[in-house]
Amino acid sequence: MLTIYKPVVIICLRKLLICFGLILAFFGTNAQEFTFPGRRQLQSINFKCIKNLVIIPLMVNGKGPYNFVLDTGVGPMIITDPSIIDSLDFSMLRKIKISGLGIETIDAFVSQNITAQIGRAKINNIPTAILKEDLFNLSGHLGLKVYGLIGHNFFNSFIVDIRYSENRLIFSDPSRRVKYRGSKIPIEIDNLKPYVYADFEIPDSGKVRAKFLMDTGASHALSMEMLNGKAFPVPSIKIPANLGMSLSGQIKGYVGRIRKFSVGDFVFNDVVAGFPDFESIATKIDLKVRNGNLGAELLRKFDIQLNYQENFMYLKPNSNYKIPFEHDMTGMVIYLDHVQYKRVLIGEIDEDSPAEKAGLCQYDEIFGVNFKPVEFYTLNDLTQLFKSKSDKTIILEIFRDNKVFYKVVHLERRI
């Protein structure tokens, strides 16, 4: 089962789950790998970190580079904008139906006739799922044009060093001797994705060990989905929230905090986590193989070396390690218009949130923030501003119905 999860549990970006279980049956069992040319064994490239997601340049069929999300949570490569493939004839491709968390069944197309290249490393005939369009406006939520996601084929080909502290990606041939840094943590590769065991504390149950999908393509810290075959216990202090956006509506749930969460010897306190409605997700994702999802808001606190071949990773704390976990303090989602990627629009607004109290409405356009034009800010800037400090006042210049309004939002730490 291939899982795409575009997160919004903690930050603005909505995480969507799409189950591509049927895709693997069409791709067969032949292994495809990235390889370096000649004697090269190592390369380093820079990446963009936007809303905790790693965005890398990728060549497709010799053209590009195009922005792709480097996502441990996906198997076959996924292209969300088919315009990058010349002379693509959908009638010649095998069509499958895909479904998932909160979405209606939609069409996708599968291909093994695509070449991809990251740096000097290249792969021919990479298994690929192609969507006819970016149904979920991933580009709008990230603030730059994104053409797809790539995961397992890249991670399975190299020892991959994600240096969040430097926005640098280093990948080397598995045969090359690597100097590991930090603490060694075992991982399991199941159905093309990595899992890690972690311990946490919940009221009335004490310390619990559970299995988490380690997902660099999820910008939240944690999603707690199931415990002992049932809904995960929700903390007493919580706020209702829309945890996902879909073709058929929102995925409901709560946001709260896990008092203590540890991976290996690394312990985190008061971790912000999403608690999706169990009945909504139990029929959409295979909870038999996992209890939850460990995302990049937590992973970015480390520089991470992943070795899929030998089933381990090394974690080394970086400059993000001691930054406390905070939830968005406005209670709203913002995104860029999917046509021009310039207009900043307001999406969902949580009930009884600071945004609702300030009189903001869905589809309002933000012209300015604190008397500066909105162009002065990136989406990353606004994301950080909106969770910066409780009781802080932010003044938004809003365009609605051909009129300009000024709205005062008082940030509130609600959990």
Coordinates of C-alpha atoms in Angstrom, one line a residue:
M1 CA 0.0 0.0 0.0
L2 CA 1.5 3.3 -1.1
T3 CA 0.6 6.2 1.2
I4 CA 0.7 9.9 0.5
Y5 CA 0.1 12.0 3.4
K6 CA 0.1 15.8 2.9
P7 CA 0.1 17.0 6.5
V8 CA -1.9 19.7 8.2
V9 CA -2.4 18.3 11.6
I10 CA 0.1 20.7 13.0
I11 CA 0.9 23.1 10.2
C12 CA -1.1 24.5 7.3
L13 CA -0.3 21.8 4.8
R14 CA -3.1 19.2 4.6
K15 CA -1.9 15.6 4.8
L16 CA -3.9 13.2 2.6
L17 CA -3.6 9.5 2.5
I18 CA -4.0 7.6 -0.8
C19 CA -3.8 3.9 -0.9
F20 CA -2.0 2.7 -4.0
G21 CA -2.1 -1.0 -3.0
L22 CA -3.0 -2.1 -6.6
I23 CA -0.1 -0.3 -8.2
L24 CA 2.6 -2.8 -7.0
A25 CA 0.8 -5.7 -8.7
F26 CA 1.2 -3.9 -12.1
F27 CA 4.9 -3.1 -11.6
G28 CA 6.1 -6.7 -11.0
T29 CA 8.9 -7.7 -8.8
N30 CA 12.0 -6.6 -10.8
A31 CA 14.1 -4.3 -8.7
Q32 CA 14.9 -0.8 -10.0
E33 CA 17.7 1.2 -8.5
F34 CA 19.4 4.6 -8.9
T35 CA 23.0 4.2 -9.9
F36 CA 25.9 6.6 -10.3
P37 CA 27.8 6.8 -13.6
G38 CA 31.4 5.4 -13.8
R39 CA 33.2 5.3 -10.5
R40 CA 31.3 7.9 -8.7
Q41 CA 30.0 6.7 -5.3
L42 CA 29.0 9.9 -3.4
Q43 CA 27.1 13.1 -4.1
S44 CA 25.8 16.1 -2.1
I45 CA 23.0 18.4 -3.2
N46 CA 21.1 21.2 -1.5
F47 CA 17.4 21.0 -0.7
K48 CA 14.7 23.4 0.3
C49 CA 12.9 22.8 3.6
I50 CA 9.4 24.1 3.4
K51 CA 6.9 23.4 6.2
N52 CA 9.4 20.7 7.3
L53 CA 9.3 18.9 3.9
V54 CA 12.4 18.2 1.9
I55 CA 12.1 19.5 -1.7
I56 CA 14.7 18.3 -4.1
P57 CA 15.4 19.0 -7.8
L58 CA 14.7 16.0 -10.0
M59 CA 15.1 15.4 -13.7
V60 CA 12.3 13.5 -15.5
N61 CA 13.1 12.0 -18.9
G62 CA 16.1 14.3 -19.2
K63 CA 14.2 17.5 -18.6
G64 CA 13.9 19.7 -15.6
P65 CA 14.9 20.1 -12.9
Y66 CA 11.5 19.8 -11.2
N67 CA 10.6 20.2 -7.6
F68 CA 9.8 16.9 -5.9
V69 CA 9.1 16.0 -2.3
L70 CA 11.6 13.5 -0.9
D71 CA 9.1 11.3 1.0
T72 CA 9.9 8.1 2.9
G73 CA 6.1 7.5 3.0
V74 CA 5.8 6.7 -0.7
G75 CA 6.8 3.6 -2.7
P76 CA 6.5 4.2 -6.5
M77 CA 7.3 7.7 -7.7
I78 CA 4.2 9.9 -8.0
I79 CA 3.8 12.6 -10.6
T80 CA 1.1 15.1 -9.8
D81 CA 1.6 17.3 -12.9
P82 CA 1.7 15.2 -16.1
S83 CA 2.6 18.2 -18.2
I84 CA 6.3 17.4 -17.5
I85 CA 6.1 14.3 -19.6
D86 CA 6.1 14.9 -23.3
S87 CA 3.5 13.3 -25.5
L88 CA 1.8 11.5 -22.6
D89 CA -1.1 9.5 -24.0
F90 CA -3.3 8.4 -21.1
S91 CA -5.2 6.0 -23.4
M92 CA -2.0 4.0 -23.7
L93 CA -1.4 3.7 -19.9
R94 CA -2.9 1.2 -17.5
K95 CA -5.6 2.9 -15.4
I96 CA -6.3 2.0 -11.8
K97 CA -8.7 3.2 -9.1
I98 CA -7.2 4.7 -6.0
S99 CA -8.9 5.5 -2.7
G100 CA -7.8 6.5 0.7
L101 CA -8.3 8.5 3.8
G102 CA -11.2 10.9 3.3
I103 CA -11.2 10.8 -0.5
E104 CA -13.5 9.4 -3.1
T105 CA -12.2 6.9 -5.6
I106 CA -10.2 8.6 -8.4
D107 CA -8.3 7.5 -11.4
A108 CA -4.5 7.2 -11.6
F109 CA -2.2 5.8 -14.3
V110 CA 0.8 3.6 -14.0
S111 CA 4.0 3.6 -16.1
Q112 CA 7.4 2.0 -16.1
N113 CA 8.7 4.0 -19.1
I114 CA 10.0 7.0 -17.2
T115 CA 13.6 7.9 -16.4
A116 CA 14.5 10.0 -13.3
Q117 CA 17.7 11.6 -12.2
I118 CA 18.8 13.2 -8.8
G119 CA 22.1 14.8 -9.1
R120 CA 24.2 12.4 -11.2
A121 CA 22.3 9.4 -10.0
K122 CA 19.9 8.0 -12.6
I123 CA 17.2 5.3 -12.7
N124 CA 15.6 3.9 -15.8
N125 CA 12.0 2.6 -15.9
I126 CA 11.1 3.8 -12.5
P127 CA 7.7 2.6 -11.3
T128 CA 5.5 5.7 -11.4
A129 CA 1.9 6.6 -10.6
I130 CA 0.6 9.6 -12.6
L131 CA -2.3 11.7 -11.6
K132 CA -4.0 13.8 -14.3
E133 CA -3.8 16.9 -12.1
D134 CA -2.7 18.1 -8.7
L135 CA -6.0 17.4 -7.1
F136 CA -4.9 18.4 -3.6
N137 CA -3.0 21.7 -4.5
L138 CA 0.2 20.5 -3.0
S139 CA 2.0 23.4 -4.7
G140 CA -0.4 26.0 -3.2
H141 CA 0.2 24.7 0.3
L142 CA 4.0 24.7 -0.1
G143 CA 4.2 28.0 -1.9
L144 CA 6.2 26.8 -4.9
K145 CA 5.4 24.6 -7.9
V146 CA 5.8 20.9 -6.9
Y147 CA 5.5 18.2 -9.5
G148 CA 5.4 15.0 -7.4
L149 CA 6.9 12.8 -4.8
I150 CA 9.8 10.3 -4.8
G151 CA 10.6 7.8 -2.0
H152 CA 11.5 4.2 -1.8
N153 CA 13.5 3.8 -5.1
F154 CA 15.9 6.5 -4.0
F155 CA 16.3 5.5 -0.4
N156 CA 16.7 1.8 -1.3
S157 CA 19.5 2.7 -3.7
F158 CA 21.8 4.6 -1.3
I159 CA 22.8 5.4 2.2
V160 CA 21.0 8.7 2.6
D161 CA 22.1 11.4 4.9
I162 CA 19.4 14.1 5.4
R163 CA 21.1 17.1 7.1
Y164 CA 18.2 19.2 8.2
S165 CA 20.7 21.5 9.9
E166 CA 22.3 22.4 6.6
N167 CA 19.5 21.8 4.1
R168 CA 21.8 19.4 2.5
L169 CA 21.3 15.8 1.2
I170 CA 24.2 13.4 0.9
F171 CA 23.8 10.0 -0.7
S172 CA 26.4 7.3 -1.3
D173 CA 26.7 3.9 -2.8
P174 CA 26.0 1.2 -0.1
S175 CA 29.4 -0.4 -1.0
R176 CA 31.2 2.8 0.1
R177 CA 32.5 3.1 3.7
V178 CA 30.4 5.6 5.6
K179 CA 31.2 7.4 8.8
Y180 CA 28.0 7.3 10.9
R181 CA 27.2 10.1 13.4
G182 CA 24.9 10.0 16.4
S183 CA 22.9 7.1 17.8
K184 CA 22.0 3.9 16.0
I185 CA 18.2 3.1 15.8
P186 CA 16.8 0.0 14.2
I187 CA 14.1 0.4 11.5
E188 CA 11.9 -2.1 9.6
I189 CA 11.2 -1.8 5.9
D190 CA 7.6 -3.0 5.3
N191 CA 5.8 -2.6 2.0
L192 CA 8.5 -0.1 0.8
K193 CA 8.3 2.2 3.8
P194 CA 10.4 2.5 7.0
Y195 CA 9.0 1.9 10.5
V196 CA 10.4 2.7 13.9
Y197 CA 9.4 1.7 17.4
A198 CA 8.9 4.4 19.9
D199 CA 7.8 4.8 23.6
F200 CA 5.3 7.3 24.9
E201 CA 3.3 8.0 28.0
I202 CA -0.5 8.3 28.1
P203 CA -2.7 8.9 31.2
D204 CA -3.9 5.8 33.1
S205 CA -1.7 3.5 30.9
G206 CA 1.8 4.6 31.7
K207 CA 4.6 3.8 29.2
V208 CA 3.6 2.2 25.9
R209 CA 5.7 1.0 23.0
A210 CA 4.2 1.3 19.5
K211 CA 5.2 1.2 15.8
F212 CA 5.3 4.3 13.7
L213 CA 5.6 5.0 10.0
M214 CA 8.7 7.3 9.7
D215 CA 7.4 9.8 7.3
T216 CA 9.6 12.7 5.9
G217 CA 6.6 13.6 3.8
A218 CA 4.4 14.6 6.8
S219 CA 5.0 18.0 8.2
H220 CA 3.4 17.3 11.5
A221 CA 5.3 15.8 14.5
L222 CA 2.9 12.9 15.3
S223 CA -0.3 11.3 14.3
M224 CA -1.7 8.9 16.8
E225 CA -4.1 6.5 15.0
M226 CA -4.6 3.3 16.9
L227 CA -3.8 1.5 20.1
N228 CA -4.7 -2.1 20.9
G229 CA -7.0 -2.3 17.9
K230 CA -9.1 0.6 19.0
A231 CA -9.1 4.4 18.8
F232 CA -6.1 6.1 20.4
P233 CA -7.0 7.7 23.8
V234 CA -7.4 11.4 23.3
P235 CA -5.9 13.8 25.9
S236 CA -8.2 15.7 28.2
I237 CA -6.8 19.0 26.9
K238 CA -7.6 19.0 23.2
I239 CA -9.1 21.1 20.4
P240 CA -11.3 19.8 17.6
A241 CA -9.7 20.2 14.2
N242 CA -9.9 19.3 10.6
L243 CA -6.9 17.0 10.2
G244 CA -7.2 16.6 6.4
M245 CA -8.7 18.0 3.3
S246 CA -10.3 15.8 0.7
L247 CA -12.5 15.6 -2.4
S248 CA -15.4 14.6 -0.2
G249 CA -14.8 16.8 2.8
Q250 CA -12.7 17.1 6.0
I251 CA -11.2 14.4 8.1
K252 CA -12.2 15.2 11.6
G253 CA -10.3 14.7 14.8
Y254 CA -8.5 16.4 17.6
V255 CA -5.1 18.0 18.3
G256 CA -3.5 17.5 21.7
R257 CA -0.2 16.7 23.3
I258 CA 1.7 13.5 24.2
R259 CA 3.3 14.2 27.5
K260 CA 6.5 12.2 26.8
F261 CA 7.6 10.6 23.6
S262 CA 11.0 8.8 23.0
V263 CA 12.9 7.3 20.1
G264 CA 15.9 5.4 21.3
D265 CA 17.5 7.4 24.1
F266 CA 16.0 10.7 22.8
V267 CA 13.1 12.0 24.9
F268 CA 10.6 14.7 24.0
N269 CA 8.1 16.4 26.2
D270 CA 4.7 17.8 25.3
V271 CA 4.7 16.8 21.7
V272 CA 1.9 18.2 19.6
A273 CA 0.0 15.3 18.0
G274 CA -3.1 14.7 15.8
F275 CA -5.7 12.2 16.8
P276 CA -7.8 11.4 13.7
D277 CA -11.3 10.0 14.1
F278 CA -10.7 6.2 14.3
E279 CA -13.9 5.2 12.4
S280 CA -12.8 7.5 9.5
I281 CA -9.4 6.0 9.0
A282 CA -9.8 2.3 10.1
T283 CA -11.3 1.3 6.7
K284 CA -8.8 3.4 4.7
I285 CA -5.4 2.5 6.0
D286 CA -3.9 -0.8 7.3
L287 CA -3.6 -0.1 11.0
K288 CA -2.4 -3.7 11.5
V289 CA 1.2 -2.7 10.6
R290 CA 1.4 0.6 12.5
N291 CA 0.0 2.6 15.4
G292 CA 0.7 6.1 14.0
N293 CA 2.8 8.3 11.9
L294 CA 6.1 10.1 13.0
G295 CA 6.5 13.1 10.8
A296 CA 9.1 15.7 9.9
E297 CA 8.3 18.3 12.7
L298 CA 10.0 15.8 14.9
L299 CA 12.5 14.3 12.5
R300 CA 13.9 17.7 11.6
K301 CA 15.4 17.9 15.1
F302 CA 18.0 15.4 13.9
D303 CA 20.4 14.9 11.0
I304 CA 19.4 11.5 9.8
Q305 CA 21.4 8.8 8.1
L306 CA 19.2 6.1 6.6
N307 CA 20.4 2.6 5.6
Y308 CA 17.5 0.6 4.2
Q309 CA 19.8 -2.3 3.2
E310 CA 20.8 -3.0 6.7
N311 CA 17.7 -1.8 8.5
F312 CA 19.0 1.0 10.7
M313 CA 19.4 4.7 10.9
Y314 CA 21.6 7.1 12.9
L315 CA 20.1 10.1 14.6
K316 CA 22.2 13.1 15.6
P317 CA 20.5 16.1 17.3
N318 CA 20.9 19.4 15.5
S319 CA 20.1 23.0 16.2
N320 CA 16.4 22.3 16.0
Y321 CA 16.5 19.7 18.8
K322 CA 15.5 21.9 21.7
I323 CA 12.9 24.0 19.9
P324 CA 9.5 23.3 21.7
F325 CA 6.6 21.9 19.8
E326 CA 3.8 24.4 19.1
H327 CA 0.5 24.3 17.3
D328 CA -0.8 27.0 15.0
M329 CA -2.2 29.7 17.2
T330 CA -4.6 31.2 14.7
G331 CA -6.8 28.2 13.9
M332 CA -6.8 28.7 10.2
V333 CA -5.1 27.3 7.0
I334 CA -3.5 29.5 4.4
Y335 CA -2.4 28.6 0.9
L336 CA -1.4 30.1 -2.4
D337 CA -3.9 30.4 -5.3
H338 CA -3.3 27.4 -7.5
V339 CA -3.3 29.4 -10.7
Q340 CA -0.8 32.2 -10.0
Y341 CA 0.8 31.0 -6.7
K342 CA 0.9 34.6 -5.6
R343 CA -2.5 35.3 -3.9
V344 CA -2.5 34.2 -0.3
L345 CA -5.9 32.8 0.6
I346 CA -7.5 31.5 3.8
G347 CA -8.8 28.0 3.8
E348 CA -10.5 26.1 6.7
I349 CA -11.0 28.0 9.9
D350 CA -11.4 26.1 13.2
E351 CA -14.5 26.7 15.2
D352 CA -14.1 29.1 18.1
S353 CA -10.5 29.8 17.0
P354 CA -8.7 33.2 17.2
A355 CA -9.2 33.5 13.4
E356 CA -13.0 32.9 13.7
K357 CA -13.2 35.4 16.7
A358 CA -11.4 38.0 14.6
G359 CA -14.1 37.7 11.9
L360 CA -12.0 36.1 9.2
C361 CA -13.7 34.0 6.6
Q362 CA -12.8 31.1 4.3
Y363 CA -11.5 32.4 0.9
D364 CA -10.5 35.8 2.3
E365 CA -7.4 37.0 0.5
I366 CA -4.5 38.3 2.7
F367 CA -3.1 41.6 1.3
G368 CA -0.8 42.4 4.2
V369 CA 0.5 41.3 7.6
N370 CA 1.4 43.8 10.3
F371 CA 1.3 46.6 7.8
K372 CA 3.7 44.9 5.4
P373 CA 2.6 43.6 2.0
V374 CA 2.1 39.9 2.0
E375 CA 4.7 39.5 -0.7
F376 CA 7.2 40.4 2.0
Y377 CA 6.6 36.9 3.6
T378 CA 7.0 33.4 2.4
L379 CA 4.5 30.7 3.5
N380 CA 7.2 29.4 5.8
D381 CA 7.5 32.9 7.4
L382 CA 3.7 33.1 8.0
T383 CA 3.6 29.5 9.4
Q384 CA 6.2 30.4 12.0
L385 CA 4.6 33.8 12.8
F386 CA 1.2 32.1 13.4
K387 CA 2.6 29.8 16.1
S388 CA 5.2 32.2 17.5
K389 CA 3.8 33.4 20.9
S390 CA 0.6 33.2 22.8
D391 CA -1.2 36.6 23.2
K392 CA 0.8 38.1 20.4
T393 CA -1.3 40.4 18.2
I394 CA -1.2 40.2 14.4
I395 CA -3.0 42.6 12.1
L396 CA -4.2 41.2 8.8
E397 CA -5.2 43.3 5.8
I398 CA -8.0 41.3 4.1
F399 CA -9.6 41.6 0.7
R400 CA -13.2 40.4 0.5
D401 CA -16.1 41.2 -1.8
N402 CA -14.0 44.0 -3.5
K403 CA -13.5 45.7 -0.1
V404 CA -10.4 45.9 2.2
F405 CA -10.8 45.1 5.9
Y406 CA -8.3 45.1 8.8
K407 CA -8.6 42.2 11.2
V408 CA -6.8 41.9 14.5
V409 CA -5.9 38.3 15.5
H410 CA -4.8 37.5 19.0
L411 CA -2.7 34.4 19.0
E412 CA -3.8 31.8 21.5
R413 CA -2.0 28.7 22.7
R414 CA -5.0 26.4 22.8
I415 CA -3.4 23.2 23.9

